[in-house]
Short mmCIF file of C-alpha atoms and ligand atoms in Angstrom, two decimals:
data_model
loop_
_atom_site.label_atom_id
_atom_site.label_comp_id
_atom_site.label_asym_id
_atom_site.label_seq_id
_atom_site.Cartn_x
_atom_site.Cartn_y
_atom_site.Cartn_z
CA UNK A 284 71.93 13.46 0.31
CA UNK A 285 68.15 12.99 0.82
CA UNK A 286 66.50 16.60 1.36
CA UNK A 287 64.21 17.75 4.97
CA UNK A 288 60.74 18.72 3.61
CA UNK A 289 57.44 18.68 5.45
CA UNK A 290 57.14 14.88 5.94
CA UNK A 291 59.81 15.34 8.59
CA UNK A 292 57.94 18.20 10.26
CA UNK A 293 58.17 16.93 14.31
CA UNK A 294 54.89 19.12 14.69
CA UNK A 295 53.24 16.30 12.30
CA UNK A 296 50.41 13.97 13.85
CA UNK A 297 48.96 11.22 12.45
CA UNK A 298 45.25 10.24 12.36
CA UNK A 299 46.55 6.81 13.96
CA UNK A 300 46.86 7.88 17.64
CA UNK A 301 49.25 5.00 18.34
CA UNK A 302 51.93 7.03 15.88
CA UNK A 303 51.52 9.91 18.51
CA UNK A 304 52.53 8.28 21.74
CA UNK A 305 56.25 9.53 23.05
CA UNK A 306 58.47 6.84 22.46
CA UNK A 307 56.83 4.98 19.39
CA UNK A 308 59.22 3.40 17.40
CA UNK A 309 56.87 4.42 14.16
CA UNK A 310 55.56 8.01 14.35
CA UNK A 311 54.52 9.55 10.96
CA UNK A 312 58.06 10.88 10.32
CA UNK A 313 59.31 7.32 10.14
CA UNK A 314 57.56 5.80 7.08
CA UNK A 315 59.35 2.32 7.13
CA UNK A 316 58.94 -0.30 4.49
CA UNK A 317 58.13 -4.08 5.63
CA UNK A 318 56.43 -7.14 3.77
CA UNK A 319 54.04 -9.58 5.52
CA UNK A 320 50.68 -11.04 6.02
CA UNK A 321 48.02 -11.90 8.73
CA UNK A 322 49.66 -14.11 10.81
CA UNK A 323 48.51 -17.71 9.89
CA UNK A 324 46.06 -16.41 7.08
CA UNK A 325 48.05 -18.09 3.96
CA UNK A 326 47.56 -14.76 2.71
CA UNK A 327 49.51 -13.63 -0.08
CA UNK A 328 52.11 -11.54 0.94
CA UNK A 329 52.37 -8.00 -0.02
CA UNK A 330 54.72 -4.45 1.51
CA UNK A 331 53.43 -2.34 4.34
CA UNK A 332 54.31 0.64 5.93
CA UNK A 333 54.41 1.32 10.05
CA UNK A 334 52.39 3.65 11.38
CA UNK A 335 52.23 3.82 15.20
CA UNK A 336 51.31 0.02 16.31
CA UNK A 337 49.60 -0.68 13.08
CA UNK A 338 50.53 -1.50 9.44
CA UNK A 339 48.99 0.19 6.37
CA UNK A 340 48.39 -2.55 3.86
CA UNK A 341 50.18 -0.79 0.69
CA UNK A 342 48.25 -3.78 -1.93
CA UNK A 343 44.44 -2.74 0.15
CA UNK A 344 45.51 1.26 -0.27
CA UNK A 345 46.44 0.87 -3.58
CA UNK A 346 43.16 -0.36 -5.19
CA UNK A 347 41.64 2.86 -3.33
CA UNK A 348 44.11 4.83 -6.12
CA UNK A 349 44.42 7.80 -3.49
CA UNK A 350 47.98 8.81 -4.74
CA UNK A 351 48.43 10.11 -8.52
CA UNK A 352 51.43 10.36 -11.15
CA UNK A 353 54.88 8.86 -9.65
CA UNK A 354 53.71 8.12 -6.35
CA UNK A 355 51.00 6.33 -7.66
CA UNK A 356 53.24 3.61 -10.08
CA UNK A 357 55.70 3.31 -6.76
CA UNK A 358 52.38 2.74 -4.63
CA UNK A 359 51.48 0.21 -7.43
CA UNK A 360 54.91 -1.89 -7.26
CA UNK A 361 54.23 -2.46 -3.44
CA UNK A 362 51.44 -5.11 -3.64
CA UNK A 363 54.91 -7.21 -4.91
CA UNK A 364 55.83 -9.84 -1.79
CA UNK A 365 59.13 -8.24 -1.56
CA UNK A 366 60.50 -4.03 -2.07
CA UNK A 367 62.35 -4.98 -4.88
CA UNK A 368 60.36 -3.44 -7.74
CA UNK A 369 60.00 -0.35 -5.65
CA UNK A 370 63.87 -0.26 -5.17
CA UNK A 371 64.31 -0.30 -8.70
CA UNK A 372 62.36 2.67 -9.05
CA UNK A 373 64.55 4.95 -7.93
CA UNK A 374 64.56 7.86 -4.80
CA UNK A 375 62.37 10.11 -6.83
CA UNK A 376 59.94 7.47 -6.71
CA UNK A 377 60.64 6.53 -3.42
CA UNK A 378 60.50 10.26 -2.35
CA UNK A 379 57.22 10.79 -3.94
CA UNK A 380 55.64 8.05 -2.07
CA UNK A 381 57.14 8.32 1.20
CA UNK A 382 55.44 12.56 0.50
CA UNK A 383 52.31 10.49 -0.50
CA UNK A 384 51.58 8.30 2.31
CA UNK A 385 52.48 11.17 4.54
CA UNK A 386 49.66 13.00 3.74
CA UNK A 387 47.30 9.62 3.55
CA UNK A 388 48.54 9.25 7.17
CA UNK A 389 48.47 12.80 8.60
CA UNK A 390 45.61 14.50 10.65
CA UNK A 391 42.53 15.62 9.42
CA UNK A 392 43.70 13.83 5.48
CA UNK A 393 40.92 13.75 3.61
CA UNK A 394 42.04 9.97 2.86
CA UNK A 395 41.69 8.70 6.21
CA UNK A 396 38.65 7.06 6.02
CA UNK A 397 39.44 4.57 3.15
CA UNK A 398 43.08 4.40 4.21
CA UNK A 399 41.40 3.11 8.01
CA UNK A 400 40.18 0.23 6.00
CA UNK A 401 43.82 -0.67 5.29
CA UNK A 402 45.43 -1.07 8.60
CA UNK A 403 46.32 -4.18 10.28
CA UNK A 404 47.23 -4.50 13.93
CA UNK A 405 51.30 -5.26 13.92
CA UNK A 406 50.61 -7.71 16.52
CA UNK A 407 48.21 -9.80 14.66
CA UNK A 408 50.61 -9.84 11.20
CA UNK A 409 53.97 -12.05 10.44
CA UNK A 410 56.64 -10.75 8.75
CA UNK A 411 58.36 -12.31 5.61
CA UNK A 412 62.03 -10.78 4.43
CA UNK A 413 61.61 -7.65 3.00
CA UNK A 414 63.28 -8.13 -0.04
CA UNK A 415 64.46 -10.94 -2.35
CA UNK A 416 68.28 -10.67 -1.55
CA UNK A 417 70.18 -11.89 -4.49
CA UNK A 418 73.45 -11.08 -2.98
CA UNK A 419 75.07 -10.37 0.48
CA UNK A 420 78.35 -8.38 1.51
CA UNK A 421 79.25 -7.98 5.06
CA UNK A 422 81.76 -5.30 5.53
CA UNK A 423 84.13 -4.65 9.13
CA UNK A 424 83.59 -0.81 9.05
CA UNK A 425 83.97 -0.30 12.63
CA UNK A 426 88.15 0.27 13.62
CA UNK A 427 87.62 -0.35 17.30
CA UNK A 428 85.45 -3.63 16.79
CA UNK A 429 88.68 -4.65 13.93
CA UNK A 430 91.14 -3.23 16.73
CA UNK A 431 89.32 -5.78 19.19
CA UNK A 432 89.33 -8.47 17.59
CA UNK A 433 92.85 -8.62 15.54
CA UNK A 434 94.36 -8.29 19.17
CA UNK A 435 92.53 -11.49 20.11
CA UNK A 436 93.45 -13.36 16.90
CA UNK A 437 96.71 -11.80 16.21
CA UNK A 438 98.11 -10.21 19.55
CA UNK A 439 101.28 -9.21 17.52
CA UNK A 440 99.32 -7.16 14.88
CA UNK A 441 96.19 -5.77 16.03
CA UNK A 442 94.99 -3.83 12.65
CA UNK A 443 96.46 -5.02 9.68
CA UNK A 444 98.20 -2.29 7.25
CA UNK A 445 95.40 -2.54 4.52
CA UNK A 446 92.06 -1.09 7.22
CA UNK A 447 92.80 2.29 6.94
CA UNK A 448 92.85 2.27 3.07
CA UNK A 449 90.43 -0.47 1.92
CA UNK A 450 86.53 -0.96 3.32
CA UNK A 451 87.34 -4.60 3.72
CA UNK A 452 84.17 -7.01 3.30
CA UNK A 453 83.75 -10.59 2.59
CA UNK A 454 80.90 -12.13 0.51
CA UNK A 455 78.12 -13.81 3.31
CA UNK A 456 75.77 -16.04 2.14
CA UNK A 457 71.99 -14.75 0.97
CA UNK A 458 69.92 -17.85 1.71
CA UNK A 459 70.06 -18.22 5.52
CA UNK A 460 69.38 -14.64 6.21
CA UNK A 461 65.97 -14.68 8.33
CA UNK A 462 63.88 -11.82 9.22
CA UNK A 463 63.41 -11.30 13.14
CA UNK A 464 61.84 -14.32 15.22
CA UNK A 465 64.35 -16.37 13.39
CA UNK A 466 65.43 -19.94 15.26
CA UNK A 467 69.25 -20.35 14.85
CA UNK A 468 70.29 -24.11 15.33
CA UNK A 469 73.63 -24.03 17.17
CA UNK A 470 75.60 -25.11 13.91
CA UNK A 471 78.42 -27.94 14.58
CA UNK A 472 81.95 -27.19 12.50
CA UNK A 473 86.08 -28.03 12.51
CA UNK A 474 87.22 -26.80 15.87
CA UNK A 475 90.74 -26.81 16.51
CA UNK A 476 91.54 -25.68 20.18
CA UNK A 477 94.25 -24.12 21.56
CA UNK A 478 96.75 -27.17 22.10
CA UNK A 479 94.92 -29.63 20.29
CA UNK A 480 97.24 -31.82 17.56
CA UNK A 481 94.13 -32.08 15.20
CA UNK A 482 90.77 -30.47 15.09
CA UNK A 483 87.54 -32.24 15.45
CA UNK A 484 83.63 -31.96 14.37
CA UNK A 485 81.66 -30.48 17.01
CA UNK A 486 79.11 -27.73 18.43
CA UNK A 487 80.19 -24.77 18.47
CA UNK A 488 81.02 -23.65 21.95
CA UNK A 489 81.56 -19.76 21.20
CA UNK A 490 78.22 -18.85 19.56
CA UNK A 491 78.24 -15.38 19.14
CA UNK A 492 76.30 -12.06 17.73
CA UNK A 493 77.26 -9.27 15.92
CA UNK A 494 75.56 -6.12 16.14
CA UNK A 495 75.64 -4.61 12.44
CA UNK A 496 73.50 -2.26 10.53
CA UNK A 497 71.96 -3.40 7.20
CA UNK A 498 71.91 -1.30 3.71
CA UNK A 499 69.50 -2.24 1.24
CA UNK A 500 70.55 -1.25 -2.32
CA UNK A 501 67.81 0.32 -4.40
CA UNK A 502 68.42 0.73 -8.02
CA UNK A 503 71.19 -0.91 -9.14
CA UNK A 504 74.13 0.15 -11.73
CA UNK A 505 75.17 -2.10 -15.12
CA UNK A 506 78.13 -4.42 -15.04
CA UNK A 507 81.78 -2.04 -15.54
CA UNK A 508 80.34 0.79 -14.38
CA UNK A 509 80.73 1.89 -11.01
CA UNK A 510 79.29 4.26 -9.12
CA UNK A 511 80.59 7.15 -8.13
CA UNK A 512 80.80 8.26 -4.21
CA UNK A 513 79.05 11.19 -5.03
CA UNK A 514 75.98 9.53 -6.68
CA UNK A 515 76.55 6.15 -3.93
CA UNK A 516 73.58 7.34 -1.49
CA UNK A 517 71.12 7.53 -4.40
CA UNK A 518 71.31 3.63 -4.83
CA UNK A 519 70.27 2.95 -1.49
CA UNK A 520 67.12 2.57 0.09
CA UNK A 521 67.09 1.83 3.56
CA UNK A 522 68.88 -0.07 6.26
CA UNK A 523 67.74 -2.37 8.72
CA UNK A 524 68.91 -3.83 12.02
CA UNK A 525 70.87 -7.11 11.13
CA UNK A 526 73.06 -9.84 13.38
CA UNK A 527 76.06 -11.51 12.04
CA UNK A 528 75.47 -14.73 13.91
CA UNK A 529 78.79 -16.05 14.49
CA UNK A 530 81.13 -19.34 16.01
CA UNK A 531 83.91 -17.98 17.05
CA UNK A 532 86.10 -21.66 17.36
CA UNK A 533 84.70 -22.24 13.53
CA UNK A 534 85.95 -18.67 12.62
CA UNK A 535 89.68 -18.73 14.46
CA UNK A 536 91.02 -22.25 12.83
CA UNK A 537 89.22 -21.32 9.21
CA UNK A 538 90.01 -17.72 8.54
CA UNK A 539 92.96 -17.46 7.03
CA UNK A 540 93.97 -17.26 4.11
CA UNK A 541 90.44 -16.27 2.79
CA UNK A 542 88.47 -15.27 5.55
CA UNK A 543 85.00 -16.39 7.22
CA UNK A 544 83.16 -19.35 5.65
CA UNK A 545 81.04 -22.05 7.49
CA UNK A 546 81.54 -19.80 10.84
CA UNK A 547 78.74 -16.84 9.44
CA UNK A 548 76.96 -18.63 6.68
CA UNK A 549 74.28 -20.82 8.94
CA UNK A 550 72.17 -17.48 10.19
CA UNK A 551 71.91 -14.08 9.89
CA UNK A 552 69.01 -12.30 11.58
CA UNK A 553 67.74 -8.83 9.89
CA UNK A 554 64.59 -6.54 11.33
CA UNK A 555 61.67 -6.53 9.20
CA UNK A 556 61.14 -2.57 8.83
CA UNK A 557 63.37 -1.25 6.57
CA UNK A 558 63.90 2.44 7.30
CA UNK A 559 64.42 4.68 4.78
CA UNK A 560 67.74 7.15 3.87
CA UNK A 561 64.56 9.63 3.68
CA UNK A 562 63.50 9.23 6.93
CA UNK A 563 66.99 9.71 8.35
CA UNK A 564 67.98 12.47 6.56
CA UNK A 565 67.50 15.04 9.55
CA UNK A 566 69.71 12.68 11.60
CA UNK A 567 72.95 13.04 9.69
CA UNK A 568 76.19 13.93 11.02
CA UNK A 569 79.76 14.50 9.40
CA UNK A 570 81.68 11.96 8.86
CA UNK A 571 85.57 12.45 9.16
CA UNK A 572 89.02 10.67 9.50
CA UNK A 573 91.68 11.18 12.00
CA UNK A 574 93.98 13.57 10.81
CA UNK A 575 96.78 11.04 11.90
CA UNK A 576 95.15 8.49 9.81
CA UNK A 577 95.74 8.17 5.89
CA UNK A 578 93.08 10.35 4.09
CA UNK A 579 90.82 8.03 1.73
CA UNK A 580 91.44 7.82 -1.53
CA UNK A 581 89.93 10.10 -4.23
CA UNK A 582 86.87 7.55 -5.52
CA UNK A 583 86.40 7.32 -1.34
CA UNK A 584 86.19 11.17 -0.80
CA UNK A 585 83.32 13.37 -1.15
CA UNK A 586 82.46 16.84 0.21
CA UNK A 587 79.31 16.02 1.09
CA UNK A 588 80.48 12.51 2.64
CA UNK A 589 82.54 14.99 4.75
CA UNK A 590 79.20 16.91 5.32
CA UNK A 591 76.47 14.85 6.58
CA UNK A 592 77.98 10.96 5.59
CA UNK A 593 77.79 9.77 8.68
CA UNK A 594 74.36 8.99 10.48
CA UNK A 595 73.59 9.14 14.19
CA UNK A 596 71.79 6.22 15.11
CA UNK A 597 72.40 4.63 18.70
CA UNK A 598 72.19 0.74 18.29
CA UNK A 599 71.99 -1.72 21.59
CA UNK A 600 71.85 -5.15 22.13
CA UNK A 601 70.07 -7.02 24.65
CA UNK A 602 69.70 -10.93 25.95
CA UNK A 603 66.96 -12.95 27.13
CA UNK A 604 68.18 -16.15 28.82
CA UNK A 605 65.80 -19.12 29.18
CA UNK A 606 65.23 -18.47 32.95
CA UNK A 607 64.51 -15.00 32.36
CA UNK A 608 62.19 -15.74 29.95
CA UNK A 609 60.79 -18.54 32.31
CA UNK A 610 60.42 -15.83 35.22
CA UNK A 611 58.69 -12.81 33.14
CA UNK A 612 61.73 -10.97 33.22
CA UNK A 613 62.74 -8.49 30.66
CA UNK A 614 65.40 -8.79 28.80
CA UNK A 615 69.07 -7.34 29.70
CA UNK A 616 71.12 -4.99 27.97
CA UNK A 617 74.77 -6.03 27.18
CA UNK A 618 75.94 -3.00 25.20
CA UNK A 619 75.63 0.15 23.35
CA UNK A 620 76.67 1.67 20.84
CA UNK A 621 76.29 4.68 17.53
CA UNK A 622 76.56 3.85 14.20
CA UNK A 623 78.58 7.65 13.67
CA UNK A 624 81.50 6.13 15.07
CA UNK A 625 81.70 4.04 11.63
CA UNK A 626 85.40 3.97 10.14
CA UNK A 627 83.28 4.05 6.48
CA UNK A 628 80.41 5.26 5.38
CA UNK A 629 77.59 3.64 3.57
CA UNK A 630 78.66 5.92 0.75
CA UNK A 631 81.91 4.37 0.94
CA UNK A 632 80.84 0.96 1.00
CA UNK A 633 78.70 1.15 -1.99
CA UNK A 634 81.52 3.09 -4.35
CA UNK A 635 83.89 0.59 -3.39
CA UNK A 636 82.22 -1.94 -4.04
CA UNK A 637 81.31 -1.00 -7.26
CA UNK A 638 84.75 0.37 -8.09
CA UNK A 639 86.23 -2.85 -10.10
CA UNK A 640 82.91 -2.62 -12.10
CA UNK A 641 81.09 -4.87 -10.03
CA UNK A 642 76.88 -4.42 -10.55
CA UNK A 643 74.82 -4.15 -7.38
CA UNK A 644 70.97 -5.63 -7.97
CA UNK A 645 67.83 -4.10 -6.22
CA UNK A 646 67.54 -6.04 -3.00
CA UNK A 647 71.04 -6.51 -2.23
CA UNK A 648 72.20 -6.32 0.96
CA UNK A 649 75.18 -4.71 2.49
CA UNK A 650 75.95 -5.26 6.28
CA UNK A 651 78.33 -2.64 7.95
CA UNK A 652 79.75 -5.13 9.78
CA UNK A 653 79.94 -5.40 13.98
CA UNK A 654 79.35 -1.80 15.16
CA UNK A 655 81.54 -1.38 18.17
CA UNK A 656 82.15 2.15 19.64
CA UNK A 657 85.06 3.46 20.98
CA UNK A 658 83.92 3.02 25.03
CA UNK A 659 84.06 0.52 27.39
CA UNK A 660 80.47 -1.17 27.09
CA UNK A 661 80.56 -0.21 23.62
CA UNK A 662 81.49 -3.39 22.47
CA UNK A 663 78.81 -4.74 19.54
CA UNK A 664 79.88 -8.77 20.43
CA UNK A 665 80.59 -10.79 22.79
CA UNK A 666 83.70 -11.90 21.67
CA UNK A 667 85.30 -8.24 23.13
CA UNK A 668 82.40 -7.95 25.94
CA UNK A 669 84.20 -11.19 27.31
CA UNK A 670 88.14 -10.37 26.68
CA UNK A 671 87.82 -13.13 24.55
CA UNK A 672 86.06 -15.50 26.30
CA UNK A 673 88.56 -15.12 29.76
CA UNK A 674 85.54 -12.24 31.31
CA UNK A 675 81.86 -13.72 31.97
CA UNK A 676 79.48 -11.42 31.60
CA UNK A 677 77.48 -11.18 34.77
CA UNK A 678 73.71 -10.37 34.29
CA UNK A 679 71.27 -9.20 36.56
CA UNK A 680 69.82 -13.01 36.48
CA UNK A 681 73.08 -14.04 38.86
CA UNK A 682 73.68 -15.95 35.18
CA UNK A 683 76.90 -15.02 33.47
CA UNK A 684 77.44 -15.70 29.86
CA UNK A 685 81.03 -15.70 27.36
CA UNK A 686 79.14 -16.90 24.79
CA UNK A 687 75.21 -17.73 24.20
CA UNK A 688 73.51 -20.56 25.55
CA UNK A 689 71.04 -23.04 23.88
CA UNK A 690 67.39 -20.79 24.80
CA UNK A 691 69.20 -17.51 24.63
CA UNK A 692 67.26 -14.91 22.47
CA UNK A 693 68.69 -11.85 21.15
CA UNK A 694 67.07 -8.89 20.36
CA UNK A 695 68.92 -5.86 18.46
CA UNK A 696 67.30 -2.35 18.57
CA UNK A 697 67.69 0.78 17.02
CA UNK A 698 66.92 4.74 17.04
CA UNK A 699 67.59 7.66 16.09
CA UNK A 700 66.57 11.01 18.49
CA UNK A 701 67.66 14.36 18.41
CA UNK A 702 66.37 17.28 20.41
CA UNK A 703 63.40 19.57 18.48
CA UNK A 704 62.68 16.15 15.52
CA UNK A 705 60.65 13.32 16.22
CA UNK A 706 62.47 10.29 17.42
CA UNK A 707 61.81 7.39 14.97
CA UNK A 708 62.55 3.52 15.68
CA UNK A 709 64.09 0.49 13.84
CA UNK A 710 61.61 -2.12 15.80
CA UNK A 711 64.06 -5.06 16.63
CA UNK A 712 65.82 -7.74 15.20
CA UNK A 713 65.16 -11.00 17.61
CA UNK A 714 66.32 -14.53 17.05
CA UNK A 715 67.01 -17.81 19.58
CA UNK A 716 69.80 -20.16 19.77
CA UNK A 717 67.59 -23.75 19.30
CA UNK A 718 70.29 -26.90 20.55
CA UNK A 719 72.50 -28.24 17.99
CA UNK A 720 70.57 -30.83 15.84
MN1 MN B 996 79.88 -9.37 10.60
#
């Protein structure tokens, strides 16, 4: 478990008044990591940090060598185009820097004047991926999305017997993840429809999204040998926002016996900023399991998973259709929900997935699969917003929706607020369904 200190002091102000404004997603307790470049400058591209509406250019502070010993060799990894050298290094590292640029960034630092040199306008940068992703897992850690969902595909058994023992995952595919603004061509694939004789090559007609949290694994741990549950948390080093694109048709005719394939691979959309476990550690919150339910096993169980594994941060999902767009207007909310009400942990995730030996690689990326809460409106797809399909949405456009149209945009969001600490922000994770080629 990452440790409070001063950086997460809420009576901390930045020299960057934009940090300071109520409601920024990026106030000085936030820190997050993102890579990018002046938008349309060919630049090369380097990490950055968010501070308020701006972005401190990590490769530009660097040659100014304000930071010294281990903060200064992680500040030196960042002028990489991707986090992955400074996820290797390890949450000392990470910890140093993170106590580093807070007091580059804070009022009345003695570093502000070179460090103003170093800040870029977020509006005037793009954003690359923020890591080179080598592999992806997407897990299904949420029982009431699972619940949902099994009693659409398999009315007669809902959750199957191995949820409540196993963090079940599939492998997703790494090269069509895209960072936020991504353009997600309605994919075609074998649809077999209720009361069809054969299937057939077509659109998709049930393009969905998945709301889903993403973990970023920081240093990684050698082929055969896993890593414990209580050491998990110290290989990761951040999470994002990230959509599980997905056609539902594709998925219900190819899923068994080996799960999803062609109906997740095409897109997945994650936010640029990657916030870190640091930053979150004053928004922690137990983690527990039903006393009804079977109690993980031993390599799942951890007193401090019990503790603080859990983390409260409130995730929604909203939809811009092409005549809201067209009209100014903003976009709607669909649903709500926390990413506490998770079945399994991050920790979880990350020991079992390293339990049979397997080796996790800086840059990896776990997703925590659809985050659906236990409420009504607390559904994290459409697929269970809709009853399957059978309950339009209605939206505030007179517009309903089951699934998305060609033109609709997505945007996931993200925070994390508690009364007496700073609230600190995820940004968004936006992408828009472009017709089927
Ligand atoms: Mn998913």
């Amino acid at each position: 478990m990452r440790a409070i200190d001063a950086t997460h002091d809420p009576a901390l102000t930045s020299w960057v008044e934009s940090a300071n404004r109520h409601g920024s997603d990026f106030p000085i307790q936030n820190l997050p990591f993102a890579v990018f470049r002046r938008a349309g400058s060919g630049e090369p591209l380097r990490c950055g940090v968010a501070i308020g509406d701006e972005v401190l250019d990590l490769a530009l502070l660097g040659a100014a060598q304000p930071l010294e010993g281990l903060a200064a060799r992680a500040l030196a990894a960042c002028t990489e185009p991707a986090l992955n050298r400074l996820m290797e290094l390890g949450s000392e590292a990470w910890r140093a820097l993170r106590q580093g640029l807070s007091e580059v960034l804070r009022s009345g630092s003695r570093h502000a004047a070179r460090a103003a040199g170093a800040l870029a306008p977020q509006a005037g940068v793009e954003f690359a991926l923020p890591a080179r992703i080598g592999d992806y897992t997407d897990f299904y850690t949420s029982i009431h999305h699972a619940t949902a969902v099994g009693r659409l595909f398999r009315p007669d058994q809902p959750l199957l017997p191995n949820y409540k023992w196993v963090p079940i995952a599939y492998h997703g595919r790494a090269s069509s993840i895209g960072v936020s603004g991504q353009e997600v061509r309605r994919p075609r694939g074998q649809l077999k429809p209720p009361g069809a004789e054969e299937p057939r090559l077509a659109p998709t007609g049930r393009l969905d999204y998945e709301l889903e949290v993403g973990v970023f694994i920081g240093r990684g741990n050698p082929p055969g040998e896993p890593v414990p549950i209580g050491r998990a948390e110290e290989h990761v080093f951040g999470l994002c926002l990230l959509n599980d694109w997905s056609a539902r048709d594709v998925q219900a005719w190819e899923y068994q016996p080996l799960g999803p394939f062609l109906a997740k691979n095409f897109a997945t959309t994650i936010s640029p900023w990657v916030v870190t476990l640091e930053a979150l550690a004053p928004f922690r919150s137990p983690w527990s399991r039903p006393s009804a339910d079977p109690q993980p096993l031993p390599y799942l169980d951890d007193p401090a998973l019990r503790l603080l594994g859990a983390i409260d941060l409130e995730l929604e999902v909203a939809l811009e259709t092409a005549a809201m767009r067209a009209r100014g207007a903003p976009a709607q909310r669909l649903s709500r929900s926390n990413f506490r009400d998770c079945y399994w942990s991050i920790a979880q995730m990350v020991a079992h997935h390293s339990v049979n030996g397997c080796n996790l690689q800086p840059g990896d990326l776990l997703g925590s699969g659809t985050q659906s809460g236990p409420g009504a409106g607390e559904a994290g797809s459409l697929l269970e917003l809709t009853d399957g399909g059978r309950k339009p949405v209605e939206l505030a456009s007179g517009e309903t929706r089951t699934f998305l149209a060609d033109g609709d945009r997505v945007i996931l969001r993200g925070w994390c607020e508690r009364q007496g600490l700073a609230r600190i922000g995820f940004g968004e994770a936006a992408g828009i369904v472009l017709p089927v080629a």
